[in-house]
XYZ file of C-alpha atoms in Angstrom:
568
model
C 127.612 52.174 118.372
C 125.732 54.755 116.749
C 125.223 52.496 113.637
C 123.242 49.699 116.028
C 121.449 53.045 117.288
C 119.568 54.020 114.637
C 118.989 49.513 113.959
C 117.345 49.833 117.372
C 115.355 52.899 116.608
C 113.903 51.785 113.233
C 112.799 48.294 114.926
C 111.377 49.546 117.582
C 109.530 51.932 115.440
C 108.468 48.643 113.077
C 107.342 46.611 116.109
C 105.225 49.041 117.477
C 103.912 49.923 114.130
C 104.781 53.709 114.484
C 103.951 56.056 111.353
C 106.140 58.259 109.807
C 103.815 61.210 111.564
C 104.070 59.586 114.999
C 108.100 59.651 114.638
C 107.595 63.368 114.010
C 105.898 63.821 117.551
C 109.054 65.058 119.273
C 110.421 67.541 116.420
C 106.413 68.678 116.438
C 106.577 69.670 119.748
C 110.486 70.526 119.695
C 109.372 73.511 117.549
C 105.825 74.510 119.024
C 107.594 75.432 121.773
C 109.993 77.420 119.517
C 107.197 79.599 118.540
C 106.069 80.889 122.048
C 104.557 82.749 121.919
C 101.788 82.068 119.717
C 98.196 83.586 118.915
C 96.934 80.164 119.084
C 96.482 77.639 121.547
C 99.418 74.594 121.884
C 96.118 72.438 120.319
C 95.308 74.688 117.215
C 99.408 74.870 116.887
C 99.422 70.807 116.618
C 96.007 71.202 114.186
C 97.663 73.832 111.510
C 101.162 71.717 112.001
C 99.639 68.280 110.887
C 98.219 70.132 108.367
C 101.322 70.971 106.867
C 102.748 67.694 107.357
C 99.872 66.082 105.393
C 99.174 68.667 102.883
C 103.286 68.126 102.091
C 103.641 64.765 101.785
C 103.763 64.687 97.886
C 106.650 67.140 97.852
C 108.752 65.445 100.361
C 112.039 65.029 99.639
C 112.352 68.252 97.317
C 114.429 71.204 97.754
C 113.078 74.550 96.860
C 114.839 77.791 96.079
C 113.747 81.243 97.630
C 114.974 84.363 97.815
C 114.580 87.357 99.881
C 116.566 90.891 101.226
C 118.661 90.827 104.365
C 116.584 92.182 106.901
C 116.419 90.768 110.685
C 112.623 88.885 109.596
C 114.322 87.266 106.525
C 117.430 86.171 108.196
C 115.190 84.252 110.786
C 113.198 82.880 108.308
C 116.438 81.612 106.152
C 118.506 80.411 109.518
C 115.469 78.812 111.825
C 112.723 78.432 109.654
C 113.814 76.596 106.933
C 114.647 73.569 109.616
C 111.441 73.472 111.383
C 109.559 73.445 107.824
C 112.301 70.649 106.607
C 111.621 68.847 110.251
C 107.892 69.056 109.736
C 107.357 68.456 105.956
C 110.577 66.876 104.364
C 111.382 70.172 101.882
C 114.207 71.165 101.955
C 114.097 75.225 101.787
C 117.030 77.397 100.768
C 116.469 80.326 101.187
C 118.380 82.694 99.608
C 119.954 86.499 101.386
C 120.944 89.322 99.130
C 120.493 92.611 98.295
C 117.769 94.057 97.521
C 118.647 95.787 94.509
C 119.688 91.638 93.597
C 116.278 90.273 94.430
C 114.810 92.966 92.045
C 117.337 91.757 89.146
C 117.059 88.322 89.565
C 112.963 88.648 89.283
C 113.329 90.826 86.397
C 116.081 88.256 84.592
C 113.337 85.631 85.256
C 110.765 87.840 83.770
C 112.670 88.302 80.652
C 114.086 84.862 80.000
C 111.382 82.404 81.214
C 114.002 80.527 83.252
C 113.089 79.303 86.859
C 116.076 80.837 88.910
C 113.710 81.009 92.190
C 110.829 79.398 93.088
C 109.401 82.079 94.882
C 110.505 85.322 95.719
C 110.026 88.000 98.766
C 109.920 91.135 96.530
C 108.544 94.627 97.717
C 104.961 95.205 96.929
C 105.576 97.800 94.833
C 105.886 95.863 92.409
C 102.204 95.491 92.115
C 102.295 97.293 89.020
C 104.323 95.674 87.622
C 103.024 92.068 88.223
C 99.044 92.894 87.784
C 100.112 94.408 84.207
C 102.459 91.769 82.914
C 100.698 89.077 83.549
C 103.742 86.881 84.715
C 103.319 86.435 88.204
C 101.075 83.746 89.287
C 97.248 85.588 90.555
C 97.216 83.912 94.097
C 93.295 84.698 94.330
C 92.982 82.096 91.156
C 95.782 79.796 92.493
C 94.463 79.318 95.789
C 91.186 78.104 93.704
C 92.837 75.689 91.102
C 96.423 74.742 90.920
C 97.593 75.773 94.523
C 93.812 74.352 96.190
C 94.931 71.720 97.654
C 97.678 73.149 99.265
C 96.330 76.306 100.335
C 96.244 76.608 104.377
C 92.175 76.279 105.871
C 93.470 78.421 108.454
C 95.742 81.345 106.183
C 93.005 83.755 107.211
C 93.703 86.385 104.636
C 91.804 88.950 106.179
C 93.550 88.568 109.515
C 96.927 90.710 107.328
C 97.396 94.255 107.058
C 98.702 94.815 103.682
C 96.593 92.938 101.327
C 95.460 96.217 99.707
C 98.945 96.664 98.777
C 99.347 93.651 97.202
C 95.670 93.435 94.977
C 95.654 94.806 92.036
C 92.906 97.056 90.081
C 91.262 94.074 88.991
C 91.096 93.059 92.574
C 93.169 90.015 92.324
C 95.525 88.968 95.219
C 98.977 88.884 93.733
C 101.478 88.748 96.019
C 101.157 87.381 100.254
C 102.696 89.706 102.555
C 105.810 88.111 104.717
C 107.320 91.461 106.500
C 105.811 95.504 106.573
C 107.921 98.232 108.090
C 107.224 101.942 108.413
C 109.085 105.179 107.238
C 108.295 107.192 110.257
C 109.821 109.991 112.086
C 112.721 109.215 114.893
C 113.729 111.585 117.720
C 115.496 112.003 121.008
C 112.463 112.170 123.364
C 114.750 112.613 126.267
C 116.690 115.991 124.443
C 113.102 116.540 123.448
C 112.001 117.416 126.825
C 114.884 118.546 128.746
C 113.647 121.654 130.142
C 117.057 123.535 128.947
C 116.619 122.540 125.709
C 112.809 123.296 125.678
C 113.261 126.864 126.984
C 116.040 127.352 124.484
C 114.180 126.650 121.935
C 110.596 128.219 122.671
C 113.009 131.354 123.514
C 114.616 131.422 119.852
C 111.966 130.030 117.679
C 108.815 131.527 119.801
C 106.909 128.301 119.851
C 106.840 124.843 121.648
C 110.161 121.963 120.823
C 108.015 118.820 120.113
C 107.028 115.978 116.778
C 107.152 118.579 114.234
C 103.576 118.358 111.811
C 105.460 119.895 109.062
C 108.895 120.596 107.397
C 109.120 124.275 108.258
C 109.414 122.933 112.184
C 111.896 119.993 110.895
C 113.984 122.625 109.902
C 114.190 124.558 112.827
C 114.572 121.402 114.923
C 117.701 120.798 112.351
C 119.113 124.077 112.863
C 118.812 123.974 117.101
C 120.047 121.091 117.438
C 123.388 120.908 115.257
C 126.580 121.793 116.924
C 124.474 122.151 120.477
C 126.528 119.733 123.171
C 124.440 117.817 124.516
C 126.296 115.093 127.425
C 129.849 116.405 126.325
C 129.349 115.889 122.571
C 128.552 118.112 119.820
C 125.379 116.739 117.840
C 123.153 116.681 115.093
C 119.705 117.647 114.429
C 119.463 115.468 111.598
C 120.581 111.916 109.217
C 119.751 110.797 106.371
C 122.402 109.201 102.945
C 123.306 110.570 99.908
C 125.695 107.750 98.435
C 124.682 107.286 94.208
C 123.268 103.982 94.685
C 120.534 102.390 94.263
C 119.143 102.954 97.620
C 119.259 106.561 97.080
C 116.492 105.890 94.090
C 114.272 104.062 97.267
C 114.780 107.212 99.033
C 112.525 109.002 97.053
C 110.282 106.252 95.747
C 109.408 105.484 99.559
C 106.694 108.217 99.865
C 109.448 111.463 99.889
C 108.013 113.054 97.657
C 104.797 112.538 98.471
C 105.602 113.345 101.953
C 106.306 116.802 100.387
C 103.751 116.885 98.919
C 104.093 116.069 95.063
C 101.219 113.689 94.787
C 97.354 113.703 94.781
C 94.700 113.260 97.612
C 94.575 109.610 98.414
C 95.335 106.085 99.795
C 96.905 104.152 99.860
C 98.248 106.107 96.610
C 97.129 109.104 95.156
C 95.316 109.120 92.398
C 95.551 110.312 89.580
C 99.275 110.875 90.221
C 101.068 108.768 92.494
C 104.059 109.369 94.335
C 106.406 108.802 91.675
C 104.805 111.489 89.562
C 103.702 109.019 86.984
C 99.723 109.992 86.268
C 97.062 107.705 85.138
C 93.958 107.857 83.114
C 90.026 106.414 84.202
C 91.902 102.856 82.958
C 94.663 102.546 84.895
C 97.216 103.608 81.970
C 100.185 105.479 82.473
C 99.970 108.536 80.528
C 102.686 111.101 81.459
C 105.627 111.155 84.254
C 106.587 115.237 83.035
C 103.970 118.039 83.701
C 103.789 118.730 80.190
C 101.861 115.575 80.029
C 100.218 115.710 83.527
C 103.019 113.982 85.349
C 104.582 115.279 88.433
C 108.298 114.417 88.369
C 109.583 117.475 87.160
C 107.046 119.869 89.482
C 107.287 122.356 91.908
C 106.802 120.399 94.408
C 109.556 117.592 93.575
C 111.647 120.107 93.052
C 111.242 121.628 96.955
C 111.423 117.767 97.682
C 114.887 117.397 96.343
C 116.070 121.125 97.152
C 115.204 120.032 100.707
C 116.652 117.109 101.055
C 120.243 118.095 99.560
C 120.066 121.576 101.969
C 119.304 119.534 105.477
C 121.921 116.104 104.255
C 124.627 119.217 103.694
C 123.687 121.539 106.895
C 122.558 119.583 109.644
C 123.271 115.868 108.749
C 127.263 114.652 109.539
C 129.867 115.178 107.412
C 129.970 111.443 106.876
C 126.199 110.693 105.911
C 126.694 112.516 102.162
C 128.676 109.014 101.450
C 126.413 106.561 103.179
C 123.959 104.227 101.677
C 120.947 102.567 103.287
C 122.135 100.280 105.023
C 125.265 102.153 106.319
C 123.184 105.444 107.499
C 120.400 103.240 109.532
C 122.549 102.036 112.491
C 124.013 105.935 112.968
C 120.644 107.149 115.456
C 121.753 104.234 117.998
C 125.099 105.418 118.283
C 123.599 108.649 120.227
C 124.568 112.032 118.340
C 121.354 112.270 116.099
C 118.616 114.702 117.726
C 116.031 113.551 114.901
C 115.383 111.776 111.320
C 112.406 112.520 109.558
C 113.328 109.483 107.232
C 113.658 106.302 109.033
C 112.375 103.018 108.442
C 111.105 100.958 111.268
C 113.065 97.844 110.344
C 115.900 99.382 112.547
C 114.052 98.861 115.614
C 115.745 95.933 116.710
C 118.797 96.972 116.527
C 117.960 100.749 118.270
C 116.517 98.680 121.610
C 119.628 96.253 122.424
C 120.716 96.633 125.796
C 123.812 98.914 127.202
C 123.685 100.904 124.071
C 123.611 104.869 123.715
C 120.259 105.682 123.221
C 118.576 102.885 125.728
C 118.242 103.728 129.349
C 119.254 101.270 132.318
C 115.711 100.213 132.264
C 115.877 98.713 128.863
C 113.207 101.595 127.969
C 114.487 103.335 125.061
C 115.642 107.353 124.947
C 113.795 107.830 121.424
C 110.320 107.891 120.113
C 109.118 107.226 116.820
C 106.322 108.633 115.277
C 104.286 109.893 112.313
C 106.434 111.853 109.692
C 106.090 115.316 108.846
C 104.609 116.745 106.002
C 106.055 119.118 103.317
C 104.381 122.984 102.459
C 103.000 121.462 99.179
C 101.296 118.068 101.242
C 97.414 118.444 101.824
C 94.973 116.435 103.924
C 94.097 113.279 102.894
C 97.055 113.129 100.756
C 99.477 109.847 101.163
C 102.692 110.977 104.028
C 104.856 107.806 104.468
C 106.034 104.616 102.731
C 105.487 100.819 104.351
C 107.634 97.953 102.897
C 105.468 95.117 102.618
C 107.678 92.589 101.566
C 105.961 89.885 99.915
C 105.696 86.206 98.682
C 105.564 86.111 94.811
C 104.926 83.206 92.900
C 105.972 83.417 89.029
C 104.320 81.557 86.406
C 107.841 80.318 84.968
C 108.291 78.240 88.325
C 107.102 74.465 87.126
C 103.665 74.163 89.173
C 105.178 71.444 91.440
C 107.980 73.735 92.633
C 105.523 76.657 92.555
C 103.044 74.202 95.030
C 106.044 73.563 97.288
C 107.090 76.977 98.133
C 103.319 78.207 98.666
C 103.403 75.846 101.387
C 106.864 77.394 102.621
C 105.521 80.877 102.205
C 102.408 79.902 104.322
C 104.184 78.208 106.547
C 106.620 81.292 107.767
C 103.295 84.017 107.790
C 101.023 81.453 109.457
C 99.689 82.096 112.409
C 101.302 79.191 114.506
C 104.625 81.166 113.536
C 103.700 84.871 112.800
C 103.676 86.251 117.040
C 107.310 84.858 117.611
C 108.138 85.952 114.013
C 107.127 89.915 114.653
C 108.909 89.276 118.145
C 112.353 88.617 116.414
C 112.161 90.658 113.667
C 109.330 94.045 114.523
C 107.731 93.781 110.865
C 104.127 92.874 111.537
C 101.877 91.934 108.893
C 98.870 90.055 110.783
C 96.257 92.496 113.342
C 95.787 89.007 115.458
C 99.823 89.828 116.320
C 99.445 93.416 116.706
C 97.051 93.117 119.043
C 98.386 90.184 121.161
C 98.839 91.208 124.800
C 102.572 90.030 124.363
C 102.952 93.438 122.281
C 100.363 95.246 125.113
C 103.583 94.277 127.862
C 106.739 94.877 125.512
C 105.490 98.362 124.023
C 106.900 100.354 126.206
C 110.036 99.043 125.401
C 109.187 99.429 121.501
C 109.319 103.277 121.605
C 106.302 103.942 120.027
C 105.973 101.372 117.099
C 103.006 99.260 118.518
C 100.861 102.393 119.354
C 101.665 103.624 115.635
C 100.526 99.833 113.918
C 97.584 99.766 116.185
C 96.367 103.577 115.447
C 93.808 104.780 112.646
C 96.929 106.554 111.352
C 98.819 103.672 109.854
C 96.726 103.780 106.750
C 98.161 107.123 105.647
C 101.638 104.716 105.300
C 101.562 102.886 101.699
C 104.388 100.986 99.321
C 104.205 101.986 95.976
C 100.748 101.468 94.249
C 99.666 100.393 90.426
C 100.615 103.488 88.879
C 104.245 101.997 88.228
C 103.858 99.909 85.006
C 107.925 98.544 85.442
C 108.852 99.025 88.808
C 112.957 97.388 87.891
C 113.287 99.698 84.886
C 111.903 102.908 86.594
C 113.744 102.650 90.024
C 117.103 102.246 88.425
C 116.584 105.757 87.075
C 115.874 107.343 89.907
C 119.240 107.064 92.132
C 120.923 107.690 88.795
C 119.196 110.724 88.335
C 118.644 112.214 91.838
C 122.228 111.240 92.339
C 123.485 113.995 89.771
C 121.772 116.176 91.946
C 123.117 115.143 95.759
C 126.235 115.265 94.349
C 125.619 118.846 93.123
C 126.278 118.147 89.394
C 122.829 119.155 88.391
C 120.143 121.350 90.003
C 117.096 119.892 91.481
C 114.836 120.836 88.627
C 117.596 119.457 85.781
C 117.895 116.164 87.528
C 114.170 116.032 87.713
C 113.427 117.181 84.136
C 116.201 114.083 83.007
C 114.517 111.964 85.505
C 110.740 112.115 83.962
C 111.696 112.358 80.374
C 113.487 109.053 80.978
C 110.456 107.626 82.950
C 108.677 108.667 79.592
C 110.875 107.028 77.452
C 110.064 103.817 79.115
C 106.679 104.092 79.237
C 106.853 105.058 75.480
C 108.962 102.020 74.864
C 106.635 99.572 76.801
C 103.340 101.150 74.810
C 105.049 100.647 71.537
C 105.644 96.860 72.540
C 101.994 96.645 73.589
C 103.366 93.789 75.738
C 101.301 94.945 78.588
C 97.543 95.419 76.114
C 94.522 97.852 77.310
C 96.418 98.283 81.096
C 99.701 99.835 79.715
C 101.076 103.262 79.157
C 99.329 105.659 77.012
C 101.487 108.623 76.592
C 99.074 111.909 76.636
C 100.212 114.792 73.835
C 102.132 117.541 75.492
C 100.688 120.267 76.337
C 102.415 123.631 77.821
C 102.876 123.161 81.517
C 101.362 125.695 82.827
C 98.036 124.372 81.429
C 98.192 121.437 84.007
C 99.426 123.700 86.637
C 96.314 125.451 86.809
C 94.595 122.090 87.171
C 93.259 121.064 90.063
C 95.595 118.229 92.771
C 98.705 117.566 91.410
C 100.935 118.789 89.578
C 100.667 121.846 91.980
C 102.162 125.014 90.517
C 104.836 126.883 92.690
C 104.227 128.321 96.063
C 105.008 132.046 96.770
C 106.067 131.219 100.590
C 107.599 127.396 100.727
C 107.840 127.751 104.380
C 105.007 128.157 106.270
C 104.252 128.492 110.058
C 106.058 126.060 112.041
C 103.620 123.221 114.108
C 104.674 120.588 116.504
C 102.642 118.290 118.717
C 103.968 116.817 121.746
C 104.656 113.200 121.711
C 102.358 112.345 124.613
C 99.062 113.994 123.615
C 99.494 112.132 120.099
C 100.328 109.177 121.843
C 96.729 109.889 124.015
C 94.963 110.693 120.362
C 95.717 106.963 118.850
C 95.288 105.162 121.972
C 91.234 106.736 122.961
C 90.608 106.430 119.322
């Protein structure tokens, strides 16, 4: 029966003289209703959809390999994705899940050997670097002019994304398309935040207003009030954060903490001369010192308050538990409803923290918390870079045979396009296109976002940045970071020995890659030392040591700030 089925179908489809296209009519508008909603219109859905179909044709019937981290976005993209751009095209998509430490070490294995284990790859933009100075990723501004021309989308609208700064390099060459971008901002209880018990408690020990803390001195005292005060029968905590050895603990860092603290230079997205890493560069771009006996930053003052700050609040105000987390392990522990505040948390969570019937969502399906922007450490000045965005981000390597590499541009359009991109930040809360921001579907579900669409459409979001050029290897340097700073949560080395190990091994890389001179007139060009205090008496960074690393305590209340983005 089914067997004389499909007979009838295809003969029917012969008499009538049907195309290939016109059989492709139901699945076409099977999945435009899937991606409701939309910024377009039904009609300019259809247009950019035939597109596809046409511009596809020569590839169908291939299967292409990608490969991405395991965040909500991603997992969409893998599970739902992959069949409407199979139903619509005839390429077959895998699309790879792992780690993100993995996705990392497979690019770098391709890097090294030449061999084609992915045909594209969603890696973190910080990796710009990396990519602009190597020379092995495919420059998209070229490809979308020669080799990827023809199938380039007429409608990919590159200026209608957020985080194409992030991804251009100092040569201003596109390098990488952004898929998914989420925040490091500041979580709290906003219903603990203005109880009037717990607001007269606090003004009446601390002498000034509970509210967003601006700076680290009022994190702390936030910390201290809130840990061990019950609060609905429970004892909680007035902070979370991880401290596994791992490598997530190295991303910890990377992602903005210590510029947060202050560690870096005036400027964004990255500070320059010395970035957030504490790697400084010269007038060309070239790495020239990571320790401040060559200019660096790693080994300051100020990374040293970083990490002494970090290990004091994870051991006296975090739970007992949160010393052995990683990542992904600490992220879910806000929603379970004993955390007062995290100055550290990334935005990708915020699917998970607005499910119904959980502990910090009210009846209402409005949430308990806010988010907002971080606070800033006694060393941080105005202007200066204070929070991390992951801008994940299609990557295109020039090992990937051209054909392969042609296919999955049309994949990677396809899933950031703009018939797709509203239902995409829906599902997943990692925008990456201001046409989605700004779609009146967001305007109705903020209030039930806690504070995320105010923060993406404010003039604030700029201050938020993934890594910039200054990191010449991004896969060799980050592995020495959680190695490093791990010696120090653990307590086997003091802040400033972990940190002095941690730059002199960032140095020994960037010595290693300027002997190679694989990376020409763009790579690392180690200064001479000089005696430290030389460069502390510099102007910016590296800053020499503060007499008083705590100074006066300022908070903001939620709602004014809120009032300050919105009339801006």
């Amino acid at each position: 029966m089914k067997i004389r089925n499909k007979i009838s179908t295809s003969v029917f489809a012969a008499i009538l003289g049907l195309s290939a296209s016109s059989l492709n009519a139901a699945d076409m508008s099977k999945w435009m209703d899937e991606f409701q909603p939309s910024v377009l219109t039904k009609a300019e859905q259809k247009s950019e959809l035939d597109w596809f179909e046409k511009a596809a044709m020569p590839y169908k019937g291939m299967t292409i390999k990608v490969v991405s981290e395991g965040i909500g976005t991603h997992v969409y993209e893998s599970k739902t994705l992959t069949k409407a751009f199979y139903d619509l095209t005839g390429i077959k998509v895998i699309h790879d899940i792992i780690g993100e430490g993995d996705v990392v070490e497979k690019l770098q294995t391709q890097m090294q050997t030449g061999q084609n284990i992915y045909d594209a790859y969603i890696n973190d933009s910080d990796l710009i670097g990396t990519h602009w100075r190597y020379k092995q990723a495919r420059d998209l501004t070229d490809w979308m002019a020669g080799e990827g021309k023809a199938v380039t989308n007429p409608g990919l609208d590159l200026k209608d994304f957020i985080g194409t700064s992030f991804t251009t390099g100092p040569d201003g060459k596109l390098y990488q398309l952004p898929d998914q971008q989420f925040a490091n901002l500041y979580w709290f209880r906003y219903d603990w935040f203005t109880d009037p018990k717990n607001m007269a408690d606090f003004k009446a020990k601390y002498g000034y207003e509970l509210g967003v803390p601006v700076n680290w001195s009022a994190y702390e005292d936030i910390a201290e009030f809130f840990t061990g005060r019950e609060i609905d029968g429970k004892k909680v905590y007035g902070h979370m954060d991880y401290g596994k050895k791992d490598p997530s603990l190295g991303w910890r860092f990377t992602d903005a903490w210590m510029s947060m603290a202050g560690m870096g230079d005036v400027g964004e997205p990255n500070g320059l001369p010395v970035d957030e890493w504490g790697i400084r560069v010269n007038d060309k771009s070239q790495p020239v010192g990571s320790c401040v006996q060559r200019g660096g930053a790693t080994n300051s003052p100020a990374a040293v308050y970083a990490i002494e700050k970090y290990s004091e609040w994870l051991k006296k105000y975090a739970p007992p538990s949160a010393a052995g987390m990683v990542f992904s392990e600490a992220g879910p522990v806000p929603a379970q409803g004993e955390i007062a505040q995290q100055m550290f948390w990334y935005t990708a969570f915020t699917a998970d923290m607005v499910k119904e019937k959980i502990a910090v969502v009210n009846e209402d399906g409005t949430p308990k918390w806010r988010m907002a922007p971080s606070p800033h450490g006694a060393y941080w000045t105005e202007g200066t870079k204070i929070g991390y965005q992951d801008a994940g981000s299609w990557t295109l390597m020039k090992s990937t045979p051209v054909k392969n590499a042609q296919a999955a541009w049309l994949y990677a359009q396809f899933v950031t396009s703009k018939t797709v991109d509203l239902k995409k930040s829906h599902v997943g809360l990692t925008f990456i296109r201001e046409s989605s921001i700004n779609h009146k579907s967001f305007t109705e579900r903020a209030p039930k976002l806690g504070g995320l669409v105010e923060f993406y459409r404010s003039p604030a979001r700029v201050q938020w940045s993934p890594t910039g050029t200054n990191v010449p290897d991004y896969p060799k340097l980050a592995q020495l970071w959680w190695q490093n700073i791990g010696d120090a949560s653990s307590g086997q080395k003091t802040a400033q020995a972990a940190l002095d190990a941690l730059c002199k091994a960032q140095e020994k890389v960037l010595k290693r890659i300027e002997r190679a001179g694989v990376q020409g007139d763009i790579g690392p060009k180690l200064n001479k030392k000089s005696d430290a205090e030389y460069w502390l008496k510099q102007p910016g960074s590296p800053k020499a040591k503060l007499a008083n690393e705590k100074p006066t305590p300022m908070t903001v209340s939620y709602d004014e700030l809120i009032k300050s983005w919105t009339n801006k």
